[in-house]
Amino acid sequence: MRRYWWYRAAGVILALLPALGAEALVRVVTTTPDLAALAREVGGEQVEVTAIVNGLQDPHYVEAKPTHIRRLNRADLLIYNGMELEIGWLPLLIEGSRNPRLLPGSLGLMDASEAVEVKLEVPQGEVDRSQGDVHPLGNPHYLLDPRNGVQVARAIAERLGQIDPDHQKSYLARAERFAEEMAERIARWERETEVLRGLEVIAYHRTWSYLSAWLGFHVVGYFEEKPGIPPGPRHLAILESLVRSRGVQVALAAHYNPLRGLEAFARRAGIRLVVLPASVEAREDVRSYPELFDRIVLTLREAFGEGS
Amino acid sequence: MVLRALWMITSVWLFLLVFSVGWGQQRIVSQTTVTGVSRAFNPAISVNALLLGMTQLETGEGSHGETAPEESADHTPGPLEGSDEHAHESLDEETAHEAHGHSLGTEGLFVQEVEVRFTAFADPHVKADLTLSMHGAEGVELEEGYVQTLGLPANLLVRGGKFLVPFGKHNPLHTHEFPFVEPPLVHERLFGEEGLNEVGIEVSWLTPLPWYAEVGGALLNGDNPSLFDLERGLAYSGRVRNFFDWNETTTLELGLSGAFQRQEGRGWSRALGADWTVKWTPLETARHRAAVFQAEVVSGKDREGHSLFGGYGLVRVRLGRPWWVQGGFDWLGEEAFRSRARFALVFAPTEFQAIRFQYSVAWTSGEEVEADHRVAVQYNVTIGSHPAHAY
């Protein structure tokens, strides 16, 4: 009879444990779904992660909805992409959040771009808006190189460990495991895309600079005349002659670019329009950071395999 | 009196705080200059300019079309003319004309406003914002200058200085953010041309309710040409703002606002407002579609004791990346009833410039002139630091 009582008590405690655990979760808010995916990889069961930007949206054009202010109000950690990607909307959300944990310089505010060692397209010399919507700190689409994703995941694990020292070891261990798995995958993706090395493509926006630097293909022209400036007819004509003279076969676009106009151009110029997911959650089957590159690599192989 | 002195000291202190504490830095540009003095702590600066061209169209009998502002005022008598003897001594012809919502004059090209904005963290605890404006091509005035706390406990946020009072949806907007060229009739009549823009201290609290609900109140110095009288001392304002995510693409905002000041022998002068906004933004941002439906009603009693009621409703639809079409109706009921319909087409090739073509027609009850038709072209350009946009 006595033993039976012990079993029951243990059962009750076990049933309550998840509830206790839920209380202690670290609440992480990220701006983009990519950062959310990385935070989930290293945070595991100890964190609750939400992203502000939906996978279908272009992170350049998000609005500072007060709903996000409520989310930030409760957050223990805000991870943002940085390099001025979110400059049009994030400052207002942070100010409105009234959350002392997210003050500039606090542990709770993390600029993920600080973990990235090699930043591309950092403008040299003077920058002004005659160059379009140029990012003075460099191209912010660094998570489209998986090696940067690994660096960022490590940095997130370190930051989580500082905020929640009880679980520091498990964050760092998960980041290490993620890095190892990614190293294998990266080697495989590189093998699978060897055919792309040295190929020339055109693209809508400077979204793919990190991806092309990693995989070794070249983006030789852009639909956008300057970053953020939609193409005019004169620029399209120049682009078309560029495509013909260099024998470009493929135009790359992100899922959130204006695809209808691009398709029309591709038909006219006789090239293939290849739409790549530019972030996690861009498609139903892209739910995690590795799946994003699985899909990108698969799409590129199909495009170049048939195109050449 | 003591209260007043205390008040003045507080205001002066706040301004000194804005100017004296080293400006914080927003962007990482760390270079020293020849003098060895770093510029890294300069505030972020942006400048906005509004240029306006406006003309009055043929209005049928009783109007000569090409009227100058003074003549036009003769032809379209202000609604306050012929009202009782309280009818503002200060409300001369020009002001009566202003009440028509055409305070900018009727014809010609104008520099409507130039606004210079400085923003920076003063230190780890407060952020400072300073906006200087030049109305027309004349004198400079302080449009807004305030410090705002960062991360106070208990979900509080305190703002002190001179600011556009958070009353409804229209009043907090700067001129270049107005949906149409002019403010709504009721706002111009009850708050004056500059809007309800006062020196004061505001405290707002983000409630722990399961939706975004913010409650705020302010103590104001009560200096307004129509609603408040500086002689009467403190004024008060309050605002409740609720925001709901209907679904992923549609949001609903409901708000209530009030502003009050005790007037000698006439009870309280007041403005009470309710506002309603529905906004639709599809997730597929590629086509840049959006739609906004907004309405606001304001009931007021000015410092002279005149009661009035007015409001506006508007629809803005974004057709594609650079194009917006919008239509709106606003009205003001006093002794006379005035109403106005406006339609505008906006072309905004980038975030930093926009051109607005507007047609408006205004009616006043009991006037000989049937309607007042106007067209306007407004050009809006922003340079400098990238401004963040409120939702």
XYZ file of C-alpha atoms in Angstrom, chain A residues 15-136:
122
model
C 2.763 15.267 -14.778
C 3.543 18.664 -13.282
C 7.117 18.860 -14.558
C 6.280 20.024 -18.083
C 4.136 22.784 -16.589
C 7.024 23.920 -14.373
C 9.319 23.760 -17.359
C 6.914 25.870 -19.391
C 7.134 28.586 -16.775
C 10.891 28.826 -17.176
C 10.977 28.973 -20.992
C 13.141 31.706 -22.469
C 10.901 33.827 -24.683
C 12.761 34.604 -27.892
C 11.419 36.914 -30.592
C 13.242 37.138 -33.904
C 12.582 39.470 -36.787
C 12.934 36.928 -39.599
C 11.808 33.289 -39.824
C 15.427 32.265 -40.603
C 16.635 33.565 -37.272
C 13.673 31.867 -35.598
C 14.675 28.573 -37.200
C 18.257 28.953 -35.940
C 17.057 29.894 -32.447
C 14.897 26.736 -32.426
C 17.857 24.605 -33.482
C 20.000 25.725 -30.551
C 17.257 26.553 -28.029
C 15.478 23.207 -28.201
C 12.911 22.649 -25.477
C 14.127 25.507 -23.316
C 12.949 28.318 -25.550
C 9.735 29.578 -27.065
C 10.442 31.254 -30.400
C 8.268 33.524 -32.521
C 9.170 35.535 -35.618
C 7.790 38.960 -36.538
C 8.124 38.579 -40.301
C 6.040 35.883 -41.920
C 7.891 33.641 -44.372
C 5.897 34.999 -47.303
C 6.785 38.626 -46.639
C 9.673 40.671 -47.924
C 11.490 41.744 -44.740
C 12.251 45.136 -46.302
C 8.568 46.052 -46.289
C 7.101 45.067 -42.954
C 4.919 47.343 -40.873
C 5.339 48.076 -37.179
C 2.086 46.497 -36.009
C 1.284 47.137 -32.328
C 0.662 43.404 -31.946
C 4.410 42.944 -32.261
C 4.928 45.519 -29.521
C 3.000 43.258 -27.157
C 5.170 40.329 -28.169
C 8.366 42.298 -27.593
C 7.040 43.508 -24.269
C 7.251 39.946 -22.947
C 10.422 38.879 -24.724
C 13.607 37.831 -22.917
C 15.636 38.035 -26.117
C 15.119 39.844 -29.405
C 17.327 38.645 -32.260
C 17.402 40.848 -35.339
C 19.150 40.536 -38.682
C 20.846 43.931 -38.488
C 22.750 45.755 -41.251
C 19.717 48.066 -41.465
C 17.372 45.430 -42.910
C 14.758 46.268 -40.271
C 15.471 49.983 -39.942
C 12.073 51.047 -41.284
C 10.066 49.351 -38.558
C 12.047 47.743 -35.720
C 13.098 50.905 -33.801
C 9.455 51.852 -33.213
C 8.615 48.366 -31.969
C 11.506 48.330 -29.499
C 10.664 51.800 -28.184
C 7.006 50.953 -27.801
C 7.744 47.636 -26.081
C 8.652 49.296 -22.738
C 10.864 46.293 -22.094
C 14.034 47.111 -20.112
C 15.571 43.805 -21.229
C 15.664 45.045 -24.842
C 17.470 48.337 -24.257
C 20.413 49.049 -26.572
C 23.456 47.314 -25.177
C 21.461 44.862 -23.068
C 21.836 41.096 -23.155
C 18.290 40.811 -24.455
C 18.986 42.644 -27.715
C 21.071 40.740 -30.220
C 22.243 41.905 -33.638
C 22.884 38.599 -35.414
C 25.040 40.235 -38.103
C 27.762 40.789 -35.490
C 28.449 37.052 -35.689
C 29.091 37.193 -39.431
C 32.778 37.493 -40.228
C 32.705 38.258 -43.937
C 30.218 40.927 -44.939
C 29.673 41.519 -48.626
C 29.043 44.679 -50.599
C 29.975 47.044 -47.810
C 30.031 50.327 -49.719
C 33.436 51.939 -50.003
C 33.632 55.690 -49.795
C 30.626 57.911 -49.604
C 27.122 56.462 -49.570
C 24.004 58.353 -50.519
C 20.557 57.574 -51.870
C 21.426 58.417 -55.439
C 22.625 54.799 -55.277
C 19.114 53.648 -54.378
C 18.083 52.037 -51.123
C 21.641 51.067 -50.392
C 22.548 49.495 -47.053
C 25.518 51.457 -45.699
